[in-house]
PDB file of N, CA and C in Angstrom:
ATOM      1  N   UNK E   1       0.850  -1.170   0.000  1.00 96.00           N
ATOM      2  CA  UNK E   1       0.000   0.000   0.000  1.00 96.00           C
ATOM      3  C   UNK E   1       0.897   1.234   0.000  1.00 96.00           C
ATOM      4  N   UNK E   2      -0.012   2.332  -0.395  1.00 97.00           N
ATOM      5  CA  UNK E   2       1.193   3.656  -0.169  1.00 97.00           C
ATOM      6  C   UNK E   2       0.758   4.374   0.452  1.00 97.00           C
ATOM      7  N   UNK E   3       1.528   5.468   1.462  1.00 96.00           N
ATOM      8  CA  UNK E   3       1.177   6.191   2.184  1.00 96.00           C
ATOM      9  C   UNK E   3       1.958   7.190   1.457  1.00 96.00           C
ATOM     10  N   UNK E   4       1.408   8.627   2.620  1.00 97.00           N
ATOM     11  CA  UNK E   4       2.866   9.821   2.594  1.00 97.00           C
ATOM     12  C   UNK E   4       3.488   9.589   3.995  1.00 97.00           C
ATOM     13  N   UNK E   5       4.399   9.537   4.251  1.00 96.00           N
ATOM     14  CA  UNK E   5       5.279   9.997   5.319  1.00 96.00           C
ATOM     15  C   UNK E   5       6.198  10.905   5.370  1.00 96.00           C
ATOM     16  N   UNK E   6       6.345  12.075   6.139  1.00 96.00           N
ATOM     17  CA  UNK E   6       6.784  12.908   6.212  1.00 96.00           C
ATOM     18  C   UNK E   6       6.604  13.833   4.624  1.00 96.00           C
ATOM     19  N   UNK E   7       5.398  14.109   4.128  1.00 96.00           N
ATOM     20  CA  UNK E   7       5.498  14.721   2.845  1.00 96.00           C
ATOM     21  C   UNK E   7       6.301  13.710   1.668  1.00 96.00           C
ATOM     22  N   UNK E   8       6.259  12.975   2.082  1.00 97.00           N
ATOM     23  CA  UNK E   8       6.871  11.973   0.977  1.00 97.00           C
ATOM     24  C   UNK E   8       6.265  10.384   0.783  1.00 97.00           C
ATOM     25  N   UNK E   9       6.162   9.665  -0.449  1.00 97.00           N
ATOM     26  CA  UNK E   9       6.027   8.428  -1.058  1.00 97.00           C
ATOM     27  C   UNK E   9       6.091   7.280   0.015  1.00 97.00           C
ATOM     28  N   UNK E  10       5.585   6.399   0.673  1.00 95.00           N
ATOM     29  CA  UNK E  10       6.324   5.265   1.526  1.00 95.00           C
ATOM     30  C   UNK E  10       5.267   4.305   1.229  1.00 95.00           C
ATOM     31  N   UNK E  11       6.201   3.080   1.067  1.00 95.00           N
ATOM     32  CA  UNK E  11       5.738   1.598   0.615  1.00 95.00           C
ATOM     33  C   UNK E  11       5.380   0.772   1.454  1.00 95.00           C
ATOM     34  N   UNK E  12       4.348  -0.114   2.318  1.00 95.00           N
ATOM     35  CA  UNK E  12       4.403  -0.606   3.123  1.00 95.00           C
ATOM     36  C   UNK E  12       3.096  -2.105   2.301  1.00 95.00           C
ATOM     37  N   UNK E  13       3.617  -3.031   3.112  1.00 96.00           N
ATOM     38  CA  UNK E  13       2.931  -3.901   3.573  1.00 96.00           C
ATOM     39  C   UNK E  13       0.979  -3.973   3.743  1.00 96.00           C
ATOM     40  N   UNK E  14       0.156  -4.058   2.752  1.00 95.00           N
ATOM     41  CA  UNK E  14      -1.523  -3.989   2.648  1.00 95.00           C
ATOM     42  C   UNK E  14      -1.480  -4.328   4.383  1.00 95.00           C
ATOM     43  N   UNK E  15      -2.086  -3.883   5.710  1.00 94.00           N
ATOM     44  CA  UNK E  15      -2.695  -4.380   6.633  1.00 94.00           C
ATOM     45  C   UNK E  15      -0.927  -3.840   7.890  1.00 94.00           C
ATOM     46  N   UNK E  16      -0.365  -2.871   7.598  1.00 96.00           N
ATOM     47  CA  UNK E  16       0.938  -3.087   8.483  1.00 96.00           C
ATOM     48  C   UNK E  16       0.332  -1.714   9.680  1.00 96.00           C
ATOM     49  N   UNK E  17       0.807  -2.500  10.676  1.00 97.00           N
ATOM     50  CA  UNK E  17       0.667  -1.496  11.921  1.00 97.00           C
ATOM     51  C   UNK E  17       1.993  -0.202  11.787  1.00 97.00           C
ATOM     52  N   UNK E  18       1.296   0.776  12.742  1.00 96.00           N
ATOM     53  CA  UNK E  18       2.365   1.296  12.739  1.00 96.00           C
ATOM     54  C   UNK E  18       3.552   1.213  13.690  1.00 96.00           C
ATOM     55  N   UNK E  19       2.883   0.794  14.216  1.00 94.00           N
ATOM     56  CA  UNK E  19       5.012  -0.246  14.816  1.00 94.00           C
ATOM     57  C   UNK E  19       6.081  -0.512  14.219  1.00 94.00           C
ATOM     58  N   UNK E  20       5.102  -1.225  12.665  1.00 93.00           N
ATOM     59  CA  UNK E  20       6.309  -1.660  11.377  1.00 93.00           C
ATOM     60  C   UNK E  20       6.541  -0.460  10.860  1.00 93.00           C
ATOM     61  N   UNK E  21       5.771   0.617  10.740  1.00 93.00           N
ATOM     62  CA  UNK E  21       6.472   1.755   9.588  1.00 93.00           C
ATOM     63  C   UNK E  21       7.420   2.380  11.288  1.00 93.00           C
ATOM     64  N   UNK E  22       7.193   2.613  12.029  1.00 92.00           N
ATOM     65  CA  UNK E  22       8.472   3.407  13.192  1.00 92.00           C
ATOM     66  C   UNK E  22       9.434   3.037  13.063  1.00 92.00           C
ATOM     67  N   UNK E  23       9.592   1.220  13.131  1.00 90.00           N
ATOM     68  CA  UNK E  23      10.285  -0.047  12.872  1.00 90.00           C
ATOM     69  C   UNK E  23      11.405   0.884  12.211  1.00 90.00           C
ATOM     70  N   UNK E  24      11.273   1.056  11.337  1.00 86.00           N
ATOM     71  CA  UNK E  24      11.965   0.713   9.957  1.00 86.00           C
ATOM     72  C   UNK E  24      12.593   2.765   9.777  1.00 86.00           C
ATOM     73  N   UNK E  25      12.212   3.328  10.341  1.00 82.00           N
ATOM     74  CA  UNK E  25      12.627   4.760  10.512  1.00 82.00           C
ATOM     75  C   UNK E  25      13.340   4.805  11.495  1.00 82.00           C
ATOM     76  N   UNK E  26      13.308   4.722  12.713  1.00 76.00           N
ATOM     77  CA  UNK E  26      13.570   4.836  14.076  1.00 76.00           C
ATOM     78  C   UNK E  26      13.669   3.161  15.021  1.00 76.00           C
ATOM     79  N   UNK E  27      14.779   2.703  14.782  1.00 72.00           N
ATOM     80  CA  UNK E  27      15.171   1.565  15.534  1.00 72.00           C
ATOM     81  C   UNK E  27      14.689   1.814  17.278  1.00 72.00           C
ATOM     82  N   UNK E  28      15.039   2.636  17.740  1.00 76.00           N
ATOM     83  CA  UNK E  28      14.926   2.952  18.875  1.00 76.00           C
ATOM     84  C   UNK E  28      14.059   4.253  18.801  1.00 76.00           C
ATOM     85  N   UNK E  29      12.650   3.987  19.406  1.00 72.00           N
ATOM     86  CA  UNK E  29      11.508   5.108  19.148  1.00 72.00           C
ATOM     87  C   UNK E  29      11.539   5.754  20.484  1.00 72.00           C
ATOM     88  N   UNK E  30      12.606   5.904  21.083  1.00 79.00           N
ATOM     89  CA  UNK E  30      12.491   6.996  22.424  1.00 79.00           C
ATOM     90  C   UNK E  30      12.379   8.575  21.361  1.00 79.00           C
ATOM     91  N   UNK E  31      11.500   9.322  21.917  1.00 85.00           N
ATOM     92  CA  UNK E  31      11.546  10.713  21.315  1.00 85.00           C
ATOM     93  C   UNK E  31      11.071  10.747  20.040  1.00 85.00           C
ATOM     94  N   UNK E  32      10.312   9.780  19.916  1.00 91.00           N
ATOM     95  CA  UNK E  32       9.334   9.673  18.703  1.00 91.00           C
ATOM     96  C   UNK E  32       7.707  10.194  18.714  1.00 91.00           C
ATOM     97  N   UNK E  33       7.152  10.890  18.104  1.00 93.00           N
ATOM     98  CA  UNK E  33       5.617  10.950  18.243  1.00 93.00           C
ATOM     99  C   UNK E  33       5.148  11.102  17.094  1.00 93.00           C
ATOM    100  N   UNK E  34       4.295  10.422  16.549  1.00 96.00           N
ATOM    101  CA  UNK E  34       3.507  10.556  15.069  1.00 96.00           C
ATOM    102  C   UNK E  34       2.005  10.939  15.160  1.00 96.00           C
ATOM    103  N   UNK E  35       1.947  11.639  14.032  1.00 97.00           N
ATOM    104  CA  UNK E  35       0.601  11.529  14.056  1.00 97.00           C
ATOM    105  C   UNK E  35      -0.091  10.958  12.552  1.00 97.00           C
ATOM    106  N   UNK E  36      -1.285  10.246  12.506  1.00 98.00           N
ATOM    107  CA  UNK E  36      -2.077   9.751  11.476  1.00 98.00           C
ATOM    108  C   UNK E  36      -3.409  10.607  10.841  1.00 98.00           C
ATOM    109  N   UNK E  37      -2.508  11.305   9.751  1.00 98.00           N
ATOM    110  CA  UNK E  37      -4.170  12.069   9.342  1.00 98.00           C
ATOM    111  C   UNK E  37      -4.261  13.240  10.392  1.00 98.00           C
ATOM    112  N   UNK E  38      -3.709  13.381  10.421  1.00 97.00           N
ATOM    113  CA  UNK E  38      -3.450  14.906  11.342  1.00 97.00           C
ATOM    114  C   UNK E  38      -3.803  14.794  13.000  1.00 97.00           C
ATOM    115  N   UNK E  39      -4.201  13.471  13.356  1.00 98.00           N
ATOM    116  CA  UNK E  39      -4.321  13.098  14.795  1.00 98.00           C
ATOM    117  C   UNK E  39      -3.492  12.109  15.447  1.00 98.00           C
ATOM    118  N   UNK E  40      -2.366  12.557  16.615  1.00 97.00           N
ATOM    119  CA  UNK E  40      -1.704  12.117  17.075  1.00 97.00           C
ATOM    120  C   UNK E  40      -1.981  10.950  17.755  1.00 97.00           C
ATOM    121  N   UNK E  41      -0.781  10.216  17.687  1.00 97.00           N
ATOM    122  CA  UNK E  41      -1.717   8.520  17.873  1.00 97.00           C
ATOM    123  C   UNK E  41      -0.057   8.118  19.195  1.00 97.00           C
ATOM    124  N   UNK E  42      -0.745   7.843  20.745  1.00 96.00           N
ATOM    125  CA  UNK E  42      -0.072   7.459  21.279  1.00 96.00           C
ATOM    126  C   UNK E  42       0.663   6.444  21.071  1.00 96.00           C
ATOM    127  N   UNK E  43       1.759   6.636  22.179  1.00 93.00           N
ATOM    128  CA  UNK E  43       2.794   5.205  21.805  1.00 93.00           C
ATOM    129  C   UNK E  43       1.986   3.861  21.558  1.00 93.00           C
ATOM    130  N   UNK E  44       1.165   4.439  22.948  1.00 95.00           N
ATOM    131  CA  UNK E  44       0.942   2.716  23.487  1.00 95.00           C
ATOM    132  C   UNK E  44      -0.097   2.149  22.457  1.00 95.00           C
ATOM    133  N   UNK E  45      -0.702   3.352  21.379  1.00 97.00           N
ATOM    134  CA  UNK E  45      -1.636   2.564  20.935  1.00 97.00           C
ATOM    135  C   UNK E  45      -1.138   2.315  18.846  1.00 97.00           C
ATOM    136  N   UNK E  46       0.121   2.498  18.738  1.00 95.00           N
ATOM    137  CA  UNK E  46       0.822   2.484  17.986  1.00 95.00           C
ATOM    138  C   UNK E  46       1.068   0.579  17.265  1.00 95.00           C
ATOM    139  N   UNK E  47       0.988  -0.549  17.777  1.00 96.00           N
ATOM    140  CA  UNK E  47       0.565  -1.748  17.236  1.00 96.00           C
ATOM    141  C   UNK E  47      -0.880  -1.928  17.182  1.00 96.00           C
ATOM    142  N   UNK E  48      -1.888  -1.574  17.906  1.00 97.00           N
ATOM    143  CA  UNK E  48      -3.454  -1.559  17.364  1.00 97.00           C
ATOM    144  C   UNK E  48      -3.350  -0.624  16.356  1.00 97.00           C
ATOM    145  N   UNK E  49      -2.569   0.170  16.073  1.00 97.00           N
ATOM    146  CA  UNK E  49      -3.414   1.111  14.499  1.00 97.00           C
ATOM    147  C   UNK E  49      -2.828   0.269  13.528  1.00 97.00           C
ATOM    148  N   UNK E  50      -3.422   0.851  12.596  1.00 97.00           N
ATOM    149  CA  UNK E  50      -3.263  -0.239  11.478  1.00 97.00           C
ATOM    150  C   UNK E  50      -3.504   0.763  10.528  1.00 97.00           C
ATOM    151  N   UNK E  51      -2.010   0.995   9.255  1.00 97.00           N
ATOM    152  CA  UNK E  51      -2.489   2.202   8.536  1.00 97.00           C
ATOM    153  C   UNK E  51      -3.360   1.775   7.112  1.00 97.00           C
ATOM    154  N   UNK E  52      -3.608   2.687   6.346  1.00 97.00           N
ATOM    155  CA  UNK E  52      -4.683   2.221   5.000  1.00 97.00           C
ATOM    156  C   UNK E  52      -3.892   2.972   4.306  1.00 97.00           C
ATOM    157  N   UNK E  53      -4.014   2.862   2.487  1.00 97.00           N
ATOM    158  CA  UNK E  53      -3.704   3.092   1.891  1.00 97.00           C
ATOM    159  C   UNK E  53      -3.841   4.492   1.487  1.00 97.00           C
ATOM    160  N   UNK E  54      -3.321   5.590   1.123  1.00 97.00           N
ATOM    161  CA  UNK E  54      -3.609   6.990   1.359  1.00 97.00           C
ATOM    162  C   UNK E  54      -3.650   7.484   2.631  1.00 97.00           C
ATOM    163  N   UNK E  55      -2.772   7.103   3.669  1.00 98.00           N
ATOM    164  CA  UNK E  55      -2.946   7.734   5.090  1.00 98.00           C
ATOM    165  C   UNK E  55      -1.498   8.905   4.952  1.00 98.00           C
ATOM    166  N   UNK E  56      -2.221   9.685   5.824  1.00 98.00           N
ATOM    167  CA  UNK E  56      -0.807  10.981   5.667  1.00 98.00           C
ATOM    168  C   UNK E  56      -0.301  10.382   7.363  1.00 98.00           C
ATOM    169  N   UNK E  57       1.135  10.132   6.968  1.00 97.00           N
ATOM    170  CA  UNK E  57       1.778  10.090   8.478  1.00 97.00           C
ATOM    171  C   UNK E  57       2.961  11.000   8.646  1.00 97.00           C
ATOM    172  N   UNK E  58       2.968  11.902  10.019  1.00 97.00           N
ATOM    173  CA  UNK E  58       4.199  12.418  10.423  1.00 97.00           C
ATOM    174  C   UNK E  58       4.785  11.912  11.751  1.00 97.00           C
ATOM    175  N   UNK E  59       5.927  11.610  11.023  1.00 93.00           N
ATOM    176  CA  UNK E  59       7.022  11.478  12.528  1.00 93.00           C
ATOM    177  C   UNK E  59       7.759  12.283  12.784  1.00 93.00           C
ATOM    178  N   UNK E  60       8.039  12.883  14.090  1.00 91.00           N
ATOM    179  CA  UNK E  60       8.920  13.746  14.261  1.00 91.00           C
ATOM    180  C   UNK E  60       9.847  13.157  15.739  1.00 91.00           C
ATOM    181  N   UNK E  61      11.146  13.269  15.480  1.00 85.00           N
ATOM    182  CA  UNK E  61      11.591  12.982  16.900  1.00 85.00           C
ATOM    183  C   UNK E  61      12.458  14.256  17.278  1.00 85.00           C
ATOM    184  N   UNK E  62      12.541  14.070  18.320  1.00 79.00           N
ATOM    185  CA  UNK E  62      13.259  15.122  19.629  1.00 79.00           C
ATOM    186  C   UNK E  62      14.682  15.061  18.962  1.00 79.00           C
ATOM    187  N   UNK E  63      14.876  16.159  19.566  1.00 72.00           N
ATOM    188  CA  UNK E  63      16.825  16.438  19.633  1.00 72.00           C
ATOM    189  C   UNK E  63      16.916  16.689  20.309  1.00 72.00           C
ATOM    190  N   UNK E  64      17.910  16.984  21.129  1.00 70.00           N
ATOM    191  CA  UNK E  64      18.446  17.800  22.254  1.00 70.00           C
ATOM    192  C   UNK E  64      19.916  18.540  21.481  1.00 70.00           C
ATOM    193  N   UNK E  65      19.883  20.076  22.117  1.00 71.00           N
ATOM    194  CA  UNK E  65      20.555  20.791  21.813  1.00 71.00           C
ATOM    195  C   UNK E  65      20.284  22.162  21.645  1.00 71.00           C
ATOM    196  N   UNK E  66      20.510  23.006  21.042  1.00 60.00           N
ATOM    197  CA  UNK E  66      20.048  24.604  21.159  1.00 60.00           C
ATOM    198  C   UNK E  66      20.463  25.010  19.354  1.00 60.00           C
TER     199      UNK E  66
END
């Protein structure tokens, strides 16, 4: 299926949670928060979603620094 992520093209798996698309961006999702379709979707509930084809996703993670 295709999504956008981050304003851009991404290929995934018909039926993939989003665990697998973080997966695969962010090995280690400390300082991660996405949102689906313009509504932010907690950690914890991040393996129950399940994205569809045409979903807009943003990830953004933290930095530290100035």
């Amino acid at each position: 299926m295709r999504l956008s992520v981050n304003g851009g093209p991404h290929e995934l798996p018909e039926g993939s949670a989003l665990t697998e698309l973080v997966a695969t961006m962010a090995p280690d999702a400390r300082g991660i928060a996405v949102a689906v379709n313009g509504s932010v979707v907690r950690a914890a509930e991040w393996p129950a979603t399940t994205l569809r084809e045409g979903d807009l996703v943003e990830v953004v993670t933290a930095h530290q620094g100035g």
